[in-house]
Amino acid sequence: MKRILTQCIKELAQFRRDRLTVALAILLPLATLFIFGFAIRLEATNIPIVIQDLNNSPLSRSYIEQLMATNQFQLMRWDNNVMAALERGTAKAGAIIPPDFDSQINLNQPTTVQVLIDGTDANNARIIQNSFRATTNAFLQTADLQQRQPNIVARIRLWFNPGRKESLYIVPGVYGVILWIYPSLLAAIAMVREKERGTILQVYASSLSAAELLLGKGLAYFIIGIAQAIVIIGLGSLLFQLSFAVEPSVFILGTLLYLWTSVLFGLLIGVRASNQNAAVQGVATIGFLTSLLLSGFIYPLSNIPFPLSLISSILPARYYIELSRDAFVRGTGWVGVWLIPLVLIFISLLLFNAARRVLSKMQLLD
């Protein structure tokens, strides 16, 4: 234990003297928090549309007002036909209200509003289509124009996030991405720097074992990772007005295990890489892309196709993001996420054993 602590103190001293690494540890996670937290929005808003009202009656204008009241659309001025607006990219959708719109409705006869949607972006097209359908149904109900009411009425309430704040979904996910990338990046650079400077040979010549070297370095960057987590989670919760939905013991334990797993992942990359560029590329490719695309941060896990879904099932970020969203949004606590700390412990043991084996072979070779 004395050797491990000595290695940890030495690593912390080196980290403190390297201003570039200190800046990397502080500024980049903050920049990532700001960019992801403020820039990523999954709900489409301000979608440009054009409307050609050939009826121009109080009823048609009421329909247009109700459409704009959804706060999803931005009405664009357009003197030409709707199709031309779509072709030029001025609008993503267009609606044509027929001349007999009000008379047909007043006579209880069917009428048609033609809606043209730009299908280039399939997700936006689906949102626009659903919004037009919902608005039309709501318009008929509020105007009391339906001939009969259905026997079954759905009364819908949003659970966990009734205000539909996207930050409640995005920011806890950002915590998982940041705390996976930057502690592992610092650990990988620290490990590979020993090779580039040749100081790794002194370690090989000493009685320090591979496990002690990994634990010493890992403990140092685990402490740095804890400091990063306190700053990122504290500042993110303050900026985006997040608070715990349940007592945070499982979240705190899961965060510590997740940071330790992240550091071990970086050490594994570091013992395999030959230089700092390779280490950075390894963390960026294996760590960043998978945590961003295969963890459920942006896309639902059910949308990940086979065999990529197999990678997702062993990805620590996937489990921590689920834990983080439960702590800040859902609030089930230990009952719902008790398995996640066990999974993180298992993955960390695998990473540590893999890094130890690689480093032990290198010691024998040198």
Coordinates of C-alpha atoms in Angstrom, one line a residue:
M1 CA 0.0 0.0 0.0
K2 CA 2.9 2.3 0.7
R3 CA 4.2 1.8 -2.8
I4 CA 0.8 2.6 -4.3
L5 CA 0.4 5.8 -2.3
T6 CA 4.0 6.9 -3.2
Q7 CA 3.2 6.3 -6.9
C8 CA -0.1 8.2 -6.5
I9 CA 1.6 11.2 -4.8
K10 CA 4.3 11.3 -7.5
E11 CA 1.7 11.3 -10.2
L12 CA -0.3 14.1 -8.6
A13 CA 2.8 16.2 -8.3
Q14 CA 3.6 15.7 -12.0
F15 CA 0.0 16.5 -12.9
R16 CA 0.2 19.8 -10.9
R17 CA 3.4 20.9 -12.6
D18 CA 2.0 20.3 -16.1
R19 CA -0.2 23.3 -16.8
L20 CA -1.4 22.0 -20.2
T21 CA -2.7 18.9 -18.5
V22 CA -4.4 20.8 -15.8
A23 CA -6.1 23.0 -18.4
L24 CA -7.1 19.9 -20.2
A25 CA -8.6 18.5 -17.1
I26 CA -10.6 21.7 -16.3
L27 CA -11.4 23.6 -19.4
L28 CA -12.4 20.8 -21.8
P29 CA -15.0 19.2 -19.6
L30 CA -16.6 22.6 -18.9
A31 CA -16.6 23.4 -22.6
T32 CA -18.2 20.0 -23.4
L33 CA -20.9 20.6 -20.7
F34 CA -21.7 24.0 -22.2
I35 CA -21.8 22.8 -25.8
F36 CA -23.8 19.7 -25.2
G37 CA -26.0 21.1 -22.5
F38 CA -27.1 24.2 -24.5
A39 CA -26.7 23.0 -28.1
I40 CA -28.3 19.6 -28.2
R41 CA -32.1 19.7 -28.6
L42 CA -34.1 16.7 -29.5
E43 CA -37.4 18.4 -29.8
A44 CA -37.8 20.2 -33.1
T45 CA -38.9 23.9 -32.8
N46 CA -39.1 26.9 -35.1
I47 CA -39.8 24.7 -38.1
P48 CA -40.4 27.1 -41.1
I49 CA -43.7 26.5 -42.8
V50 CA -45.8 28.4 -45.4
I51 CA -49.6 28.4 -45.5
Q52 CA -51.7 29.3 -48.5
D53 CA -55.1 30.3 -47.2
L54 CA -57.5 30.3 -50.2
N55 CA -60.5 30.6 -47.9
N56 CA -59.4 33.6 -45.7
S57 CA -62.3 33.2 -43.4
P58 CA -62.5 33.6 -39.6
L59 CA -62.6 29.8 -39.4
S60 CA -59.5 29.3 -41.5
R61 CA -57.6 31.9 -39.6
S62 CA -58.6 30.3 -36.3
Y63 CA -57.2 27.0 -37.7
I64 CA -53.9 28.7 -38.6
E65 CA -53.7 30.4 -35.1
Q66 CA -54.1 27.0 -33.4
L67 CA -51.4 25.5 -35.6
M68 CA -49.0 28.3 -34.6
A69 CA -49.9 27.9 -30.9
T70 CA -48.0 24.6 -30.8
N71 CA -44.8 26.7 -30.7
Q72 CA -43.2 24.2 -33.1
F73 CA -43.6 26.2 -36.3
Q74 CA -42.4 29.5 -37.6
L75 CA -44.7 31.0 -40.3
M76 CA -42.8 32.3 -43.3
R77 CA -44.0 34.9 -45.7
W78 CA -44.3 33.5 -49.2
D79 CA -46.1 35.0 -52.2
N80 CA -45.6 32.1 -54.5
N81 CA -47.0 28.6 -54.4
V82 CA -46.3 26.1 -51.6
M83 CA -44.4 23.7 -53.7
A84 CA -41.9 26.4 -54.8
A85 CA -41.2 27.1 -51.1
L86 CA -40.3 23.5 -50.5
E87 CA -38.1 23.2 -53.6
R88 CA -36.1 26.3 -52.6
G89 CA -35.7 25.2 -49.0
T90 CA -37.5 28.2 -47.7
A91 CA -39.9 26.0 -45.7
K92 CA -40.0 22.5 -44.4
A93 CA -43.7 22.1 -44.8
G94 CA -46.6 23.9 -46.4
A95 CA -50.4 23.8 -46.0
I96 CA -53.1 24.7 -48.6
I97 CA -56.5 25.6 -47.1
P98 CA -59.2 25.2 -49.8
P99 CA -61.6 28.0 -50.8
D100 CA -64.7 26.1 -49.4
F101 CA -63.1 25.3 -46.1
D102 CA -65.6 27.1 -43.8
S103 CA -68.7 26.3 -45.9
Q104 CA -67.9 22.6 -46.0
I105 CA -67.4 22.4 -42.3
N106 CA -70.5 24.4 -41.5
L107 CA -72.5 22.0 -43.7
N108 CA -71.0 19.0 -41.8
Q109 CA -69.3 17.9 -45.0
P110 CA -65.8 16.6 -45.2
T111 CA -63.1 19.0 -46.3
T112 CA -59.4 18.6 -47.0
V113 CA -56.4 20.6 -46.0
Q114 CA -53.5 19.7 -48.2
V115 CA -50.1 19.4 -46.3
L116 CA -46.8 19.0 -48.1
I117 CA -43.8 18.0 -46.0
D118 CA -40.1 18.0 -46.9
G119 CA -39.1 14.4 -46.2
T120 CA -35.4 14.9 -46.4
D121 CA -35.2 14.8 -42.6
A122 CA -37.3 11.8 -41.7
N123 CA -37.4 12.7 -38.0
N124 CA -38.6 16.2 -38.7
A125 CA -41.1 15.0 -41.2
R126 CA -42.6 12.6 -38.7
I127 CA -42.9 15.4 -36.1
I128 CA -44.5 17.8 -38.6
Q129 CA -47.0 15.1 -39.7
N130 CA -48.0 14.2 -36.1
S131 CA -48.3 17.9 -35.2
F132 CA -50.6 18.7 -38.1
R133 CA -52.8 15.7 -37.2
A134 CA -53.0 16.6 -33.5
T135 CA -53.7 20.2 -34.3
T136 CA -56.5 19.3 -36.7
N137 CA -58.2 17.0 -34.1
A138 CA -57.8 19.7 -31.4
F139 CA -59.3 22.3 -33.7
L140 CA -62.4 20.2 -34.4
Q141 CA -62.9 19.6 -30.7
T142 CA -62.5 23.2 -29.6
A143 CA -64.7 24.4 -32.4
D144 CA -67.3 21.8 -31.5
L145 CA -67.3 20.7 -35.1
Q146 CA -67.2 16.9 -34.6
Q147 CA -70.6 15.2 -35.2
R148 CA -70.1 12.9 -32.3
Q149 CA -67.7 12.4 -29.5
P150 CA -65.8 9.1 -29.0
N151 CA -66.8 6.8 -26.2
I152 CA -63.2 6.6 -25.0
V153 CA -61.4 9.8 -24.2
A154 CA -57.6 9.6 -23.5
R155 CA -56.5 11.9 -20.7
I156 CA -52.7 12.1 -21.0
R157 CA -50.3 13.2 -18.3
L158 CA -46.5 13.3 -18.7
W159 CA -44.9 11.5 -15.7
F160 CA -41.4 12.4 -14.2
N161 CA -41.0 15.4 -16.5
P162 CA -44.4 17.2 -16.9
G163 CA -42.7 20.4 -18.0
R164 CA -41.0 18.7 -20.9
K165 CA -37.6 20.2 -20.0
E166 CA -35.1 18.7 -22.4
S167 CA -32.3 19.6 -20.0
L168 CA -33.6 16.9 -17.6
Y169 CA -32.8 14.4 -20.3
I170 CA -29.7 15.8 -22.0
V171 CA -27.6 17.1 -19.0
P172 CA -27.6 13.8 -17.0
G173 CA -26.5 12.1 -20.2
V174 CA -23.8 14.7 -20.7
Y175 CA -22.4 13.8 -17.2
G176 CA -21.9 10.2 -18.4
V177 CA -20.1 11.3 -21.6
I178 CA -17.8 13.8 -19.9
L179 CA -16.9 11.6 -16.9
W180 CA -16.1 8.7 -19.3
I181 CA -13.9 10.7 -21.7
Y182 CA -11.7 13.0 -19.7
P183 CA -10.6 10.9 -16.7
S184 CA -9.7 8.1 -19.2
L185 CA -7.9 10.6 -21.5
L186 CA -5.8 12.0 -18.7
A187 CA -4.9 8.5 -17.5
A188 CA -4.0 7.3 -21.0
I189 CA -1.7 10.3 -21.6
A190 CA 0.0 9.8 -18.2
M191 CA 0.7 6.2 -18.9
V192 CA 2.0 6.6 -22.4
R193 CA 4.1 9.6 -21.3
E194 CA 6.2 7.2 -19.2
K195 CA 7.1 5.3 -22.4
E196 CA 8.0 8.4 -24.4
R197 CA 10.3 9.8 -21.7
G198 CA 11.8 6.4 -20.9
T199 CA 11.0 6.6 -17.2
I200 CA 9.0 3.4 -17.6
L201 CA 12.3 1.6 -17.6
Q202 CA 13.0 2.7 -14.1
V203 CA 9.7 1.2 -13.1
Y204 CA 10.6 -2.1 -14.8
A205 CA 13.9 -2.2 -13.0
S206 CA 12.3 -1.6 -9.6
S207 CA 10.4 -4.1 -7.5
L208 CA 7.2 -2.3 -8.3
S209 CA 4.7 -4.8 -9.8
A210 CA 2.3 -4.1 -12.7
A211 CA -0.7 -4.1 -10.3
E212 CA 1.0 -1.6 -8.0
L213 CA 1.9 0.7 -10.8
L214 CA -1.7 0.6 -12.2
L215 CA -3.2 1.1 -8.8
G216 CA -0.9 4.0 -8.0
K217 CA -1.5 5.9 -11.3
G218 CA -5.2 4.9 -11.2
L219 CA -5.6 6.3 -7.7
A220 CA -4.1 9.7 -8.7
Y221 CA -6.4 10.1 -11.7
F222 CA -9.3 8.7 -9.7
I223 CA -8.9 11.6 -7.3
I224 CA -8.6 14.1 -10.2
G225 CA -11.8 12.5 -11.7
I226 CA -13.6 13.1 -8.5
A227 CA -12.7 16.7 -8.6
Q228 CA -13.9 16.9 -12.2
A229 CA -17.2 15.2 -11.3
I230 CA -17.8 17.6 -8.4
V231 CA -17.2 20.6 -10.7
I232 CA -19.2 19.3 -13.7
I233 CA -22.2 17.9 -11.8
G234 CA -22.3 20.9 -9.4
L235 CA -22.1 23.5 -12.2
G236 CA -24.4 21.6 -14.5
S237 CA -27.0 21.2 -11.8
L238 CA -26.8 24.9 -11.0
L239 CA -26.9 26.1 -14.6
F240 CA -29.7 23.8 -15.8
Q241 CA -31.6 23.8 -12.4
L242 CA -31.4 20.1 -11.8
S243 CA -31.9 18.5 -8.4
F244 CA -32.0 15.0 -7.1
A245 CA -35.3 13.2 -7.5
V246 CA -34.3 10.7 -4.8
E247 CA -31.7 10.3 -2.1
P248 CA -28.3 10.3 -3.9
S249 CA -26.5 7.4 -2.2
V250 CA -26.7 5.0 -5.2
F251 CA -25.7 7.9 -7.5
I252 CA -22.7 8.8 -5.5
L253 CA -21.5 5.2 -5.3
G254 CA -22.2 4.6 -9.0
T255 CA -20.3 7.8 -9.9
L256 CA -17.2 6.7 -7.9
L257 CA -17.3 3.2 -9.6
Y258 CA -17.8 4.8 -13.0
L259 CA -14.8 7.1 -12.5
W260 CA -12.6 4.2 -11.5
T261 CA -13.8 2.3 -14.5
S262 CA -13.0 5.3 -16.7
V263 CA -9.5 5.6 -15.3
L264 CA -8.8 1.9 -15.8
F265 CA -10.0 2.2 -19.4
G266 CA -7.6 5.0 -20.0
L267 CA -4.7 3.0 -18.4
L268 CA -5.5 0.1 -20.7
I269 CA -5.3 2.4 -23.7
G270 CA -2.1 3.9 -22.4
V271 CA -0.3 0.5 -21.9
R272 CA -1.3 -0.5 -25.4
A273 CA -0.5 2.8 -27.2
S274 CA 3.1 3.7 -28.3
N275 CA 2.7 7.5 -28.2
Q276 CA 0.4 10.2 -27.0
N277 CA -1.3 10.7 -30.4
A278 CA -2.2 7.1 -30.5
A279 CA -3.5 7.2 -26.9
V280 CA -5.7 10.3 -27.7
Q281 CA -7.0 8.7 -30.9
G282 CA -7.8 5.5 -29.0
V283 CA -9.8 7.2 -26.3
A284 CA -11.5 9.4 -28.9
T285 CA -12.5 6.5 -31.2
I286 CA -13.2 3.8 -28.7
G287 CA -14.4 5.9 -25.8
F288 CA -16.0 9.0 -27.2
L289 CA -17.8 7.6 -30.2
T290 CA -19.3 4.6 -28.3
S291 CA -20.4 6.7 -25.3
L292 CA -22.0 9.3 -27.6
L293 CA -23.7 6.9 -30.1
L294 CA -24.2 3.6 -28.4
S295 CA -24.9 4.5 -24.8
G296 CA -28.5 5.8 -25.1
F297 CA -27.3 9.4 -24.7
I298 CA -29.1 10.6 -27.8
Y299 CA -30.6 7.6 -29.5
P300 CA -32.8 5.0 -27.7
L301 CA -31.0 1.7 -27.0
S302 CA -33.8 -0.1 -28.8
N303 CA -32.8 1.7 -32.0
I304 CA -29.3 0.3 -31.9
P305 CA -29.1 -2.6 -34.5
F306 CA -27.4 -5.9 -34.0
P307 CA -24.5 -6.5 -33.6
L308 CA -23.7 -3.0 -32.4
S309 CA -26.2 -3.6 -29.6
L310 CA -23.7 -6.2 -28.2
I311 CA -21.2 -3.3 -27.7
S312 CA -23.8 -1.3 -26.0
S313 CA -24.5 -4.0 -23.5
I314 CA -20.8 -3.9 -22.2
L315 CA -20.5 -0.1 -22.3
P316 CA -20.1 1.5 -18.9
A317 CA -21.5 4.8 -20.1
R318 CA -24.8 3.1 -21.0
Y319 CA -25.3 2.1 -17.4
Y320 CA -24.1 5.3 -15.8
I321 CA -26.4 7.4 -18.0
E322 CA -29.3 5.3 -16.9
L323 CA -28.2 5.7 -13.3
S324 CA -27.8 9.5 -13.7
R325 CA -31.2 10.0 -15.4
D326 CA -32.8 7.9 -12.6
A327 CA -31.2 10.1 -10.0
F328 CA -32.2 13.4 -11.5
V329 CA -35.5 12.6 -13.3
R330 CA -37.1 9.2 -12.5
G331 CA -36.2 8.8 -8.9
T332 CA -36.6 5.1 -8.3
G333 CA -33.4 4.8 -6.3
W334 CA -31.9 1.5 -5.3
V335 CA -35.0 -0.4 -6.2
G336 CA -34.6 0.4 -9.9
V337 CA -30.8 0.6 -10.4
W338 CA -29.3 -1.7 -7.8
L339 CA -27.7 -3.8 -10.6
I340 CA -25.7 -1.0 -12.2
P341 CA -23.0 -0.7 -9.4
L342 CA -22.5 -4.4 -9.7
V343 CA -22.1 -4.2 -13.5
L344 CA -19.6 -1.3 -13.1
I345 CA -17.6 -3.4 -10.6
F346 CA -17.5 -6.3 -13.0
I347 CA -16.3 -4.2 -15.9
S348 CA -13.7 -2.4 -13.8
L349 CA -12.2 -5.8 -12.8
L350 CA -12.0 -6.9 -16.4
L351 CA -10.3 -3.7 -17.5
F352 CA -7.8 -3.9 -14.6
N353 CA -7.0 -7.5 -15.3
A354 CA -6.5 -6.8 -19.0
A355 CA -4.2 -3.8 -18.3
R356 CA -2.2 -5.8 -15.7
R357 CA -1.6 -8.6 -18.1
V358 CA -0.4 -6.4 -20.9
L359 CA 1.9 -4.4 -18.5
S360 CA 3.3 -7.6 -17.0
K361 CA 4.2 -8.9 -20.4
M362 CA 6.0 -5.6 -21.2
Q363 CA 7.9 -5.8 -18.0
L364 CA 9.2 -9.3 -18.9
L365 CA 10.1 -8.2 -22.4
D366 CA 12.1 -5.2 -21.2

